[in-house]
Coordinates of C-alpha atoms in Angstrom, one line a residue:
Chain A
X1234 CA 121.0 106.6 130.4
X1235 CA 119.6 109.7 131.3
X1236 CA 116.4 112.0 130.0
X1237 CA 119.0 114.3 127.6
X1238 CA 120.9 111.0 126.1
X1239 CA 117.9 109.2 125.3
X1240 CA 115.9 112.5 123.8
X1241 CA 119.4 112.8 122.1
X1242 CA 119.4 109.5 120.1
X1243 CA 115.3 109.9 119.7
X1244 CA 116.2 113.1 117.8
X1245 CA 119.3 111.9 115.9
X1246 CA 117.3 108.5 114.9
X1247 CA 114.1 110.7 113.6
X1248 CA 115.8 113.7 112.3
X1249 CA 116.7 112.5 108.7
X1250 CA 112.7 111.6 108.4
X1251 CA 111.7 115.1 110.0
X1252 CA 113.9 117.5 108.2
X1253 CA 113.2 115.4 105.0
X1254 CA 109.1 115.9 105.4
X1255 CA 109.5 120.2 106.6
X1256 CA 111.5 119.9 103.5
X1257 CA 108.6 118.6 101.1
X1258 CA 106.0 121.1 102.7
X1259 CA 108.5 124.6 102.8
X1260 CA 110.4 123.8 100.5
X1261 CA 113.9 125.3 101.2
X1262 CA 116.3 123.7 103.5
X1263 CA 117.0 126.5 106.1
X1264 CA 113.4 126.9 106.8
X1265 CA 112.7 123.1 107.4
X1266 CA 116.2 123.1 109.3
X1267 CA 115.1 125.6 111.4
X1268 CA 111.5 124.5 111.6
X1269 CA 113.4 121.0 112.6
X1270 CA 115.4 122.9 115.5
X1271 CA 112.6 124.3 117.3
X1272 CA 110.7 121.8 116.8
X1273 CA 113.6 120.0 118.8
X1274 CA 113.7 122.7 121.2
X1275 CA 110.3 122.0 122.4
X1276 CA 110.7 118.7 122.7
X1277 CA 113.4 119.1 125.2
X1278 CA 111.1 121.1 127.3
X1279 CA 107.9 118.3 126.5
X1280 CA 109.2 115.2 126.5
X1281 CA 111.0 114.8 129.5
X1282 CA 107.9 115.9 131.5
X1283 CA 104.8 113.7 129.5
X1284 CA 107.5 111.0 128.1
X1285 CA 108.8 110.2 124.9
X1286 CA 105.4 109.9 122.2
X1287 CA 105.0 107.2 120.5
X1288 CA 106.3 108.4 117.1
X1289 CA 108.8 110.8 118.1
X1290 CA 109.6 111.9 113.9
X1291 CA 105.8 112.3 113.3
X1292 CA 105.7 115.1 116.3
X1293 CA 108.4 116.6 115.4
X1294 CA 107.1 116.8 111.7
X1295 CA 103.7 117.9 113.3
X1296 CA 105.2 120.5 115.8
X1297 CA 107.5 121.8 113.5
X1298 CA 105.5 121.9 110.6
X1299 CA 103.4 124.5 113.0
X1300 CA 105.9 126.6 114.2
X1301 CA 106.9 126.8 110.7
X1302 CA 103.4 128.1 109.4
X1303 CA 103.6 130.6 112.0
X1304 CA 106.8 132.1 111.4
X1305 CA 105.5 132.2 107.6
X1306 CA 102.6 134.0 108.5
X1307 CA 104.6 136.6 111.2
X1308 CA 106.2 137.2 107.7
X1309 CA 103.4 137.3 105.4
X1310 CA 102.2 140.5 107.9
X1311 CA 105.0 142.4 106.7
X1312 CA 105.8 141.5 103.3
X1313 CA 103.4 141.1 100.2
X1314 CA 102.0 137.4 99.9
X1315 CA 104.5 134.8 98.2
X1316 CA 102.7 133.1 95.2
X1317 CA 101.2 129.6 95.9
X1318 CA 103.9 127.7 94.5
X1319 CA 106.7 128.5 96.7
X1320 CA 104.4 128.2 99.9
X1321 CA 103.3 125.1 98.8
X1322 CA 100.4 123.7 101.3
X1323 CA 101.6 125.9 104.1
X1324 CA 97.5 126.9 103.7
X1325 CA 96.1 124.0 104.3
X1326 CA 97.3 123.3 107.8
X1327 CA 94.1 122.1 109.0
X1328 CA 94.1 119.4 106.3
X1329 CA 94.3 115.4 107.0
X1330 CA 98.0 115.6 108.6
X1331 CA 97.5 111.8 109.5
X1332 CA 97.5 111.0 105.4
X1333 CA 100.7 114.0 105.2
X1334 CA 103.0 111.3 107.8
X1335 CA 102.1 108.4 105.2
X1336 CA 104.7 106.1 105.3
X1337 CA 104.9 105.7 101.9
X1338 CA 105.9 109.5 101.8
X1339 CA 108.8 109.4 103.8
X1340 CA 110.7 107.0 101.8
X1341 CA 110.7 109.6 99.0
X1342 CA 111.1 112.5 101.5
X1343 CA 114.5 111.1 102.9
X1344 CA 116.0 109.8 99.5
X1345 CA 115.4 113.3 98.1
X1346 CA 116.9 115.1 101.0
X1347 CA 120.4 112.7 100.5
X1348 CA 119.7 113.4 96.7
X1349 CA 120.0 117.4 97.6
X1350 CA 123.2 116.5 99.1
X1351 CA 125.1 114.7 96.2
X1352 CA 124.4 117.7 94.1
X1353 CA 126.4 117.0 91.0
X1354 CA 127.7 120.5 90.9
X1355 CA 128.8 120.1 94.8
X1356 CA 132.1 118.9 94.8
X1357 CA 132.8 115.5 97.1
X1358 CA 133.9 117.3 100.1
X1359 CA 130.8 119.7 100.4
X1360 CA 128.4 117.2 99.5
X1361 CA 130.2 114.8 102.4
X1362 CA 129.9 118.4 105.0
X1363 CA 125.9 119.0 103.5
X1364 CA 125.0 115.2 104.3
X1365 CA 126.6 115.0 107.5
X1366 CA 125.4 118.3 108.9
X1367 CA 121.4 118.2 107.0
X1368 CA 121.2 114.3 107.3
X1369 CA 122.7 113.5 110.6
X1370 CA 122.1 116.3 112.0
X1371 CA 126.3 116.5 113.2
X1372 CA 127.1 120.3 114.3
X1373 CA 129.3 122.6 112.2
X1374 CA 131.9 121.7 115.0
X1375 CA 131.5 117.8 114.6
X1376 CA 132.5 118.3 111.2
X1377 CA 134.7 120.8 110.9
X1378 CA 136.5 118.2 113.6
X1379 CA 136.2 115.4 111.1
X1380 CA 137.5 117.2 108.2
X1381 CA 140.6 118.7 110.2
X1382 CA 139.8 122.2 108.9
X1383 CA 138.6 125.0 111.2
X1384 CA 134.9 125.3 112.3
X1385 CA 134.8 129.1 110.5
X1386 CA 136.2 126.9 107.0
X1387 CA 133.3 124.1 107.7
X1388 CA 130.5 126.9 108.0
X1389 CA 131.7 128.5 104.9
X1390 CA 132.4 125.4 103.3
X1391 CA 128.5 124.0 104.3
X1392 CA 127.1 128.0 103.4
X1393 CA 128.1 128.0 100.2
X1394 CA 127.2 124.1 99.1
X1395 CA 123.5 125.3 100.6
X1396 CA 123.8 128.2 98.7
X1397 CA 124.3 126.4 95.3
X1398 CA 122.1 123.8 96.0
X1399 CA 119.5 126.9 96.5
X1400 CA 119.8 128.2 92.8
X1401 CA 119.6 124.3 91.3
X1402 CA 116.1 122.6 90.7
X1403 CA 115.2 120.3 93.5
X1404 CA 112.9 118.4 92.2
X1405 CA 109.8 117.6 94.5
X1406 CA 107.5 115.5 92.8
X1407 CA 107.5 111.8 93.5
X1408 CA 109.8 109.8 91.5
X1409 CA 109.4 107.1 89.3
X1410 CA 111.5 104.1 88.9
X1411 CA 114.1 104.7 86.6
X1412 CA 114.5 108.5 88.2
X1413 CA 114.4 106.8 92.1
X1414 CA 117.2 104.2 90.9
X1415 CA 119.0 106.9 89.8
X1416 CA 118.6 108.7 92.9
X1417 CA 119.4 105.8 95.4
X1418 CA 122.6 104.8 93.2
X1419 CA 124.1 108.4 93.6
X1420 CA 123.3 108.9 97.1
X1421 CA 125.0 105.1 97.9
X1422 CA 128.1 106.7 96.6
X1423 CA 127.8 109.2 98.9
X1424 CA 127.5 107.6 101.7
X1425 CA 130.1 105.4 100.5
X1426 CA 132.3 108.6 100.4
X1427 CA 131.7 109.7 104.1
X1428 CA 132.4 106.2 104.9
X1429 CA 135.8 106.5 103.1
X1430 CA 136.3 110.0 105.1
X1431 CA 136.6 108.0 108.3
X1432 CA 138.4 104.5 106.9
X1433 CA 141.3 106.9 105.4
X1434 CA 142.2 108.7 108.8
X1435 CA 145.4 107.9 110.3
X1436 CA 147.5 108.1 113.2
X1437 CA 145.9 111.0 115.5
X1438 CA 143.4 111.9 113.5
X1439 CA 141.9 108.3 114.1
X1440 CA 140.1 109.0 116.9
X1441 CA 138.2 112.4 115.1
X1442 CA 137.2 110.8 112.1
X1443 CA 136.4 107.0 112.9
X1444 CA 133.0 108.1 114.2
X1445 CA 132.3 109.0 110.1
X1446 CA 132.8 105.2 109.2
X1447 CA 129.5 105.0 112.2
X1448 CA 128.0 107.5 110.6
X1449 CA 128.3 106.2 107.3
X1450 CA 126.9 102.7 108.5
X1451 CA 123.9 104.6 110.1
X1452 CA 122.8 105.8 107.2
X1453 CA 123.1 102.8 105.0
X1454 CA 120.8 101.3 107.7
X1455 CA 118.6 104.1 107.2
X1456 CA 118.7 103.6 103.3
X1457 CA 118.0 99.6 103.7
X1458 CA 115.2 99.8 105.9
X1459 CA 112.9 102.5 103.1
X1460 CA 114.6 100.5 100.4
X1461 CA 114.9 96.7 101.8
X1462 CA 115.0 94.7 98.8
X1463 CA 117.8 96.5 97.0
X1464 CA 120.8 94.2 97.0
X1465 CA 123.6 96.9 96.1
X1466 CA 122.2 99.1 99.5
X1467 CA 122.6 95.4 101.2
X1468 CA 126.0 95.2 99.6
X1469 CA 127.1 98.6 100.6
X1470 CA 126.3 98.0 104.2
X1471 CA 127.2 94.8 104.4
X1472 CA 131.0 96.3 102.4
X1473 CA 130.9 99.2 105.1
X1474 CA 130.3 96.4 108.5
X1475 CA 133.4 94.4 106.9
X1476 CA 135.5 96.8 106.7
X1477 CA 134.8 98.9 109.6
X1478 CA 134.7 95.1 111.7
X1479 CA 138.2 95.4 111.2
X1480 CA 139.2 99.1 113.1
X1481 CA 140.6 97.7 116.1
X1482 CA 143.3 96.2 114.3
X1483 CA 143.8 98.0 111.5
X1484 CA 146.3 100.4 113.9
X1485 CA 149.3 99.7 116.1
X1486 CA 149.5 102.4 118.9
X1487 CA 151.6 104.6 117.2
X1488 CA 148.4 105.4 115.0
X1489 CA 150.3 103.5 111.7
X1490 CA 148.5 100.9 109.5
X1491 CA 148.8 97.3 109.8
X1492 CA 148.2 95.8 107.2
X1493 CA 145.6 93.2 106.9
X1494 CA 148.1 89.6 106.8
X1495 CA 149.7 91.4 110.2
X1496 CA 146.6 92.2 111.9
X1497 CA 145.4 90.0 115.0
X1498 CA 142.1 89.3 113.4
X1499 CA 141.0 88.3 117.0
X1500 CA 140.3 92.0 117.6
X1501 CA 138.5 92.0 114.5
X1502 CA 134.6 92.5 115.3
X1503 CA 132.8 89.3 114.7
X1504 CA 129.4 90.9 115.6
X1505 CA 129.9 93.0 112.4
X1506 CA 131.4 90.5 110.7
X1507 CA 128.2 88.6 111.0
X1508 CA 126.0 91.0 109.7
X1509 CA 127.7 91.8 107.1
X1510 CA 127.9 88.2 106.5
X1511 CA 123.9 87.9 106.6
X1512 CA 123.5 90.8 104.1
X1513 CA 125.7 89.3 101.8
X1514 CA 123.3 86.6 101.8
X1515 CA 120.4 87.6 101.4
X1516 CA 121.7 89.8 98.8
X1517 CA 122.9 87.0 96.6
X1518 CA 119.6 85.2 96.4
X1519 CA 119.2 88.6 93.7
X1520 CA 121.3 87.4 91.1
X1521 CA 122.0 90.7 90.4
X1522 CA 125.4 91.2 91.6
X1523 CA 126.9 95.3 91.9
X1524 CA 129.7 96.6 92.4
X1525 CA 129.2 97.1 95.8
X1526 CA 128.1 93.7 96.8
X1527 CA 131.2 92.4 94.9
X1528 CA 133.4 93.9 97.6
X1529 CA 131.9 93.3 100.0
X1530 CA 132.0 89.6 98.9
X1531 CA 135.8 90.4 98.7
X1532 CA 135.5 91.9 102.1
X1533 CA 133.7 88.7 103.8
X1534 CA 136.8 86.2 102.2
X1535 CA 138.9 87.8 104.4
X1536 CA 137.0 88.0 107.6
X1537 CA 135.6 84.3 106.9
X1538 CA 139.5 83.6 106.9
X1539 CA 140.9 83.1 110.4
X1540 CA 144.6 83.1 109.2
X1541 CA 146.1 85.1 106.3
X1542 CA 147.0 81.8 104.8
X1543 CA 143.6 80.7 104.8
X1544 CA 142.5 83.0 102.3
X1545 CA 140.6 82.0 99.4
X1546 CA 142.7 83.4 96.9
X1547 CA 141.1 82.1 93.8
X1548 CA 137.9 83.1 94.7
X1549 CA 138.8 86.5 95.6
X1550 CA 140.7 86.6 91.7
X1551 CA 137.6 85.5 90.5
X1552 CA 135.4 87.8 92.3
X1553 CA 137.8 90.8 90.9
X1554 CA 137.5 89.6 87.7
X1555 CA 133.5 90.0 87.8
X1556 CA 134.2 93.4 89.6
X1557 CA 136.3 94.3 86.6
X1558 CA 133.4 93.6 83.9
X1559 CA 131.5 95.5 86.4
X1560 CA 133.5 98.7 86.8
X1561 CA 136.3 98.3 84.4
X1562 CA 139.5 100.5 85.7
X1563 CA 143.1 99.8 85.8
X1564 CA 142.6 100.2 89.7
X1565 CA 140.3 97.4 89.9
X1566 CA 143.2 95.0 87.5
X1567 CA 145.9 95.8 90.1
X1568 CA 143.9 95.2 92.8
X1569 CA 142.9 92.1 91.1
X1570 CA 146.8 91.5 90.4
X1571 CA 147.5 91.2 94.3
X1572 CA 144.9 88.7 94.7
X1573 CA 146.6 86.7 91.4
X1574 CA 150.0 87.1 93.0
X1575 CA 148.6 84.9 96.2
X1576 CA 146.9 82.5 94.3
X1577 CA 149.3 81.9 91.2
X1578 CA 152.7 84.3 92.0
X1579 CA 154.1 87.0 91.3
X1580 CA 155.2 86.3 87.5
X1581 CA 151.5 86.1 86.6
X1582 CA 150.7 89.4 88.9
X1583 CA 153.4 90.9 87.0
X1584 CA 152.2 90.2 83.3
X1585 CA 149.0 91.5 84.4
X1586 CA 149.7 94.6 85.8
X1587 CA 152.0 95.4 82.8
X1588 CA 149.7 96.9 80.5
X1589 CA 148.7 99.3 83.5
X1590 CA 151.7 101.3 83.0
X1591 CA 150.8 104.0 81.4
X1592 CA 147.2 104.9 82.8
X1593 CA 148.7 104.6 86.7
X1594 CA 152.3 105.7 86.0
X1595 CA 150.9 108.6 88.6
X1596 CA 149.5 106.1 91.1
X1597 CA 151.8 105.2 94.0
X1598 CA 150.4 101.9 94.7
X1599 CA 151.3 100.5 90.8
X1600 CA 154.8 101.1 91.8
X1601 CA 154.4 99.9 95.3
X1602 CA 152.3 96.7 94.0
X1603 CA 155.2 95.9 91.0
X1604 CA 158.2 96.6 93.6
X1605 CA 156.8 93.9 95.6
X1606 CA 156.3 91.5 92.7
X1607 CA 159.7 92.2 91.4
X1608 CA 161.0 91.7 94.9
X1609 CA 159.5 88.2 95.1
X1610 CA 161.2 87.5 92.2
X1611 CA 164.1 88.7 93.1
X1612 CA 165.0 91.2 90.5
X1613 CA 165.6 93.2 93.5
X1614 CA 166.8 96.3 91.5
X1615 CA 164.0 96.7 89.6
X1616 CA 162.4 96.6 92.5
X1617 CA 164.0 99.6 94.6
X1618 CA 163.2 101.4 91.4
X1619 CA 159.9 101.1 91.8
X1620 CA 159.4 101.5 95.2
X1621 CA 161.7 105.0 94.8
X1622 CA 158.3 105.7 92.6
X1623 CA 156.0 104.9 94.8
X1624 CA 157.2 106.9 97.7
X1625 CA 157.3 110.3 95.2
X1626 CA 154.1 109.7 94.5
X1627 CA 152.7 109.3 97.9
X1628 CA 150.1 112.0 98.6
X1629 CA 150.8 112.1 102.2
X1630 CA 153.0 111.4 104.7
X1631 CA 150.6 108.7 105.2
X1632 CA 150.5 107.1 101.9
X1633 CA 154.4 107.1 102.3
X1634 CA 154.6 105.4 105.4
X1635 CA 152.0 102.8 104.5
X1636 CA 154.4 102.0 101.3
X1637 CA 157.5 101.9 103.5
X1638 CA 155.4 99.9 106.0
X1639 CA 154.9 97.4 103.0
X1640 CA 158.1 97.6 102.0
X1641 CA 159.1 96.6 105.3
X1642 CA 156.7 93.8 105.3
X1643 CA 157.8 92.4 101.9
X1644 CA 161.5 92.1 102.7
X1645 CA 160.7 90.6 105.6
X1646 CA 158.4 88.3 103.3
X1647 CA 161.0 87.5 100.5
X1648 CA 163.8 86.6 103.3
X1649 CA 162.7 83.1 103.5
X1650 CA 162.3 82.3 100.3
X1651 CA 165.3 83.5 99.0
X1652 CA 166.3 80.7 101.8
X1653 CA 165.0 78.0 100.3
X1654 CA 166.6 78.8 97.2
Chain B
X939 CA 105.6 79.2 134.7
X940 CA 108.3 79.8 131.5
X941 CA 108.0 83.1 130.2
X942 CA 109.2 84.8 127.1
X943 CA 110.4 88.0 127.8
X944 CA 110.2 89.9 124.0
X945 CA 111.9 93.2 123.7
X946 CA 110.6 96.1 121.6
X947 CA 112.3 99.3 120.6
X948 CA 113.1 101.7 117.8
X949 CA 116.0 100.5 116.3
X950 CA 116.5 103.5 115.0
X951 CA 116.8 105.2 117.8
X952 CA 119.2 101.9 119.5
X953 CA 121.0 102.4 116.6
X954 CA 121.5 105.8 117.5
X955 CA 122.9 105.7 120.8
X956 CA 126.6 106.3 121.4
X957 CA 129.1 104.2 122.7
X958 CA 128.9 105.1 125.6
X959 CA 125.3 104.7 126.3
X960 CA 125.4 101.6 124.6
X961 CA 128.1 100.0 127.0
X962 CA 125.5 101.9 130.1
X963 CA 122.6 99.9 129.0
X964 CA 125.0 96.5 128.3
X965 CA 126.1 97.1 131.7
X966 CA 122.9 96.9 133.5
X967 CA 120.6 94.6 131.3
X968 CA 123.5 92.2 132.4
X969 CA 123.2 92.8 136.0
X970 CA 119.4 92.3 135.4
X971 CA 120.2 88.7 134.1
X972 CA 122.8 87.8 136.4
X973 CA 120.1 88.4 139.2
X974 CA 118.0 85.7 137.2
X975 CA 121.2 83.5 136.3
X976 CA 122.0 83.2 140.3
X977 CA 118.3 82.4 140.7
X978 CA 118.5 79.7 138.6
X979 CA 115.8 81.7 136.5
X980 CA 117.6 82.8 133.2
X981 CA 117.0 80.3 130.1
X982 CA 118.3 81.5 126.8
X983 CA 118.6 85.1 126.1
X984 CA 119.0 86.5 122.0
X985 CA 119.5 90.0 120.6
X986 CA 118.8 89.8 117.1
X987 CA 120.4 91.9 114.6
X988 CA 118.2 95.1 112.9
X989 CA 115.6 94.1 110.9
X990 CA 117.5 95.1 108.0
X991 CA 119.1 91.8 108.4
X992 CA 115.7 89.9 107.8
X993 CA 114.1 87.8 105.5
X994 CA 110.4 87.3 105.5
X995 CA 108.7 84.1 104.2
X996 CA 105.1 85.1 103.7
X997 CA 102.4 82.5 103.0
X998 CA 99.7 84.8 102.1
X999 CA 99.7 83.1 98.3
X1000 CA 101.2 79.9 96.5
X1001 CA 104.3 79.2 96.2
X1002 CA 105.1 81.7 99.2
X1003 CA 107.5 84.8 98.7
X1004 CA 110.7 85.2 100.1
X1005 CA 110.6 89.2 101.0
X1006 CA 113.4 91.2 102.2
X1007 CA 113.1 92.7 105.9
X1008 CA 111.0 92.2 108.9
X1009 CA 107.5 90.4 108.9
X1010 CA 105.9 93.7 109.6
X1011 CA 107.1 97.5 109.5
X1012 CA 105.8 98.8 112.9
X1013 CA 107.3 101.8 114.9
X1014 CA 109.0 99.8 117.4
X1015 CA 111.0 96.1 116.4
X1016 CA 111.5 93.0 117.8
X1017 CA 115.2 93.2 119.0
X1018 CA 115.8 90.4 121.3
X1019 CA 113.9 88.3 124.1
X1020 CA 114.7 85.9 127.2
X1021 CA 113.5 83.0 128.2
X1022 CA 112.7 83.2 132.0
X1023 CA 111.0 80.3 134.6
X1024 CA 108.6 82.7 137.1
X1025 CA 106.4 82.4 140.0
X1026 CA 104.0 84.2 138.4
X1027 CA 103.5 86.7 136.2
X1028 CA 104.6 89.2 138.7
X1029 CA 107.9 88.0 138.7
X1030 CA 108.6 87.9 135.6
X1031 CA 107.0 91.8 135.3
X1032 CA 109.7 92.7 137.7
X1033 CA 112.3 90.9 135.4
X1034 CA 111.2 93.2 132.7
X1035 CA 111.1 96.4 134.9
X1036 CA 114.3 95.2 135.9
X1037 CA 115.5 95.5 132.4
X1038 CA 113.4 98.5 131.2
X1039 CA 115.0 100.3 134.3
X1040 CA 118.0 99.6 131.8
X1041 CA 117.2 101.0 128.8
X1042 CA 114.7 103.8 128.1
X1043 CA 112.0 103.5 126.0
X1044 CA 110.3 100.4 124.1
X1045 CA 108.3 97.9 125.6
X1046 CA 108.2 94.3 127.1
X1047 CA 106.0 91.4 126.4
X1048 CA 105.7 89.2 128.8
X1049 CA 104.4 85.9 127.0
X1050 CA 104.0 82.6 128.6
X1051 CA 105.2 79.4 127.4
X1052 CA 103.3 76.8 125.8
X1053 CA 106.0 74.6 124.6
X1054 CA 109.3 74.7 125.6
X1055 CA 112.7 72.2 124.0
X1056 CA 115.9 73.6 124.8
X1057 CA 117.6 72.2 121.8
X1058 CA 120.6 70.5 121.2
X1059 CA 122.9 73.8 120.3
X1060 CA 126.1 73.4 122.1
X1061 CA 126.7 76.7 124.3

């Protein structure tokens, strides 16, 4: 590795604490983002000359923070003071800085900076943009890559999310418990949601938007390590490593999905696996299972399983069941229904998903998941008429292709039992 | 003399590296130990997963507390070690230059041995 590609990943691994901190003391984003930049800039002149220091995120919050204070003042010359509020303690610069890098600071620093980003009034796809380019620190290009749009959409896009976010109250004092809860449960979503970004992509856009599942995973790490006793951040991560463990198979080379009983689970990645197995874990000893950790449980049945058959079918019914009290939705039963069909067949996968019909009579997969249990029962008319559903309701060519796939896949399936017959 | 070879860095920043440096470092670290291996020098070797995989078991009152993450929140973690038999000390220095020459930044401790049992883990 050279000097750049290890000043690199020390500036990616401390910027999320840096930017977080300019943000407490000037208290508007594009200030401390550009406070952060230079402060970067001088460390690519510094660092490869006197080595890396010892805490790279507390001289960057120290160098930055100066070079900040002096731009305010260039300004200050020319333009009547700003009251006290808004400079908040640019004065004091002189002040105990050691006590201003308190750790205890930054874990409320970097929560509020992801708490910015999942603005409610941001919709998904700007707060995703905002995170990625404030947070981790991605350029406009990275993203606009990601998100398949054009880099002069992405700027716009990330312009006007900054824009709104600048007219709504960011709230800077510390919070308490109930408020910090609040704060870490909306920002796991989020992170959950850049994750999904990247685990959606298929065929050739695999390649430009896998590295938003790593991103994703980076800052859940980020998120454990200020908040390590928090089971549904363990769950989350642990959900995100299982799933992502799987990325080498999930493709064939045409780019299209294969699905998870087709997949050679050698490929799978057992070092991820095992993590994810380890925060499931420790998470349990809570007794406070989430949502998140739930899936993930679901998640680690599969990868514990070495063939499709050895699946543990039950549990992962049972496990949807307590996912169900947890997060009721008709999604969560038909899901839930799959698992039933493996462990009990497809008449008892049908009579659950029944009752479903009319809040998902817009959702593909109800008609692709019903098709398939007609199919095994081998009202096989029923069953084209719901997979003719299905495919008018696929979103993309995508979701299409992955029902056909299935469809594929299930007559395939039903061929030898209707042998034995 | 056995030596443990500990391994300190920011995992944050090892965390951070692309694939590509990341299949650099792997590279030469494990031309490092096959130097040792050949030698006859190279005992076991561990990377551990991040800290945020831990679970501390801290004594410090009665009954002890299970706590979630590492034993200690310092700037640079624990992230893996070797076990190496050395001359001397300066040998197994050069081991760790070896492997610092690897991977920049973090640090090496070079501890001796008091007890050593190999265990009965099957490889």
């Amino acid at each position: 590795m050279n000097d750049i590609a290890w000043i690199d990943a020390a500036l990616t691994s401390a910027r999320p604490r840096a930017v977080s901190a300019l943000l407490r003391y000037f208290r508007d984003l594009d200030n401390a983002e550009e406070a952060f930049q230079n402060a970067c800039l001088k460390a690519l002149d510094a660092w490869p000359r006197n080595g890396p220091p010892r805490d790279p995120a507390a001289w960057l919050i120290m160098v930055g923070r100066n070079i900040g204070i002096d731009a305010a003042r260039r300004q200050a010359k020319s333009k009547p003071l700003p009251d006290d509020d808004s400079l908040s303690d640019l004065g004091d610069a002189e002040t105990a800085i050691a006590e201003r890098l308190d750790d205890s600071h930054y874990r409320d620093d970097i929560l509020r900076l992801l708490f910015i980003c999942c603005h409610p009034e941001l919709p998904a796809t700007q707060q995703i943009a905002l995170a990625l380019r404030v947070v981790s620190g991605l350029t406009v290009a990275q993203i606009a890559r990601a998100f398949l749009v054009s880099e002069s959409a992405m700027e716009q896009r990330i312009t006007r999310a900054k824009a709104r976010i600048a007219k709504a109250e960011v709230p800077f004092e510390t919070p308490g418990a109930p408020e910090r809860s609040e704060r870490l449960g909306a920002v796991a979503g989020m992170v959950y949601l850049v994750f999904n970004e990247g685990y959606s992509a298929t065929g050739g856009e695999l390649p430009l938007r896998a590295p938003l599942c790593e991103e994703a995973i980076r800052l859940a790490r980020l998120l454990l390590r200020l908040f390590s006793s928090e089971p549904e951040i363990m769950g989350l991560l642990a959900l995100m490593l299982l799933q992502h463990a799987r990325a080498a198979a999930r493709f064939d080379a045409n780019g299209s999905i294969i699905l998870l009983d087709d997949q050679d689970r050698t490929r799978w990645n057992q070092e991820m696996i095992a993590e994810g197995l380890a925060l499931i874990d420790k998470a349990m000893r809570h007794h406070r299972p989430g949502s998140y950790l739930v899936q993930a449980a679901i998640a680690a049945l599969h990868a514990r399983a070495a063939r499709p058959e050895d699946t543990d079918w039950p549990q992962i019914d049972l496990l949807y069941a307590t996912l169900e009290r947890l997060t009721p939705s008709p999604v969560v039963t038909l899901n839930r229904a799959v698992a039933v069909s493996k462990a009990q067949g497809p008449q008892a996968a049908l009579t659950m998903i029944e009752p479903l019909a009319g809040d998902l009579s817009g959702y593909f997969y109800f008609f692709g998941v019903k098709g398939a249990m007609l199919q095994k029962l081998g009202r096989t008319e029923e069953a084209r008429v719901a997979f003719d559903h299905a495919i008018a309701l696929a979103n993309n060519a995508a979701e299409a292709a992955h029902i056909r796939l299935q469809l594929d896949r299930l007559q395939q399936d039903s061929a030898p039992a209707a042998k034995k017959v | 003399m056995l030596y443990a070879v500990l391994c300190y860095n920011s995992e944050d920043s090892v965390f951070s590296w692309t694939k590509q440096d990341e299949e650099a470092v792997m590279t030469k670290l494990v031309a490092a130990q096959e130097r040792m291996a050949r030698a006859g020098k190279l005992g076991p070797v561990a990377r551990l997963m991040p800290t945020t995989a831990a679970t501390t078991l801290r004594k410090d009152r009665e009954p002890a507390v299970v706590i979630d993450g590492p034993f200690a929140e310092t700037k640079e973690q624990l992230l893996g070690f070797y076990v190496v038999d050395c001359e001397n000390l300066e040998e197994a220095l050069d081991f760790a230059r070896d492997l610092g020459n690897a991977n920049p930044g973090g640090s090496y401790e070079i501890r001796p041995l008091l007890v050593f049992r190999p265990g009965t883990l099957a490889q």
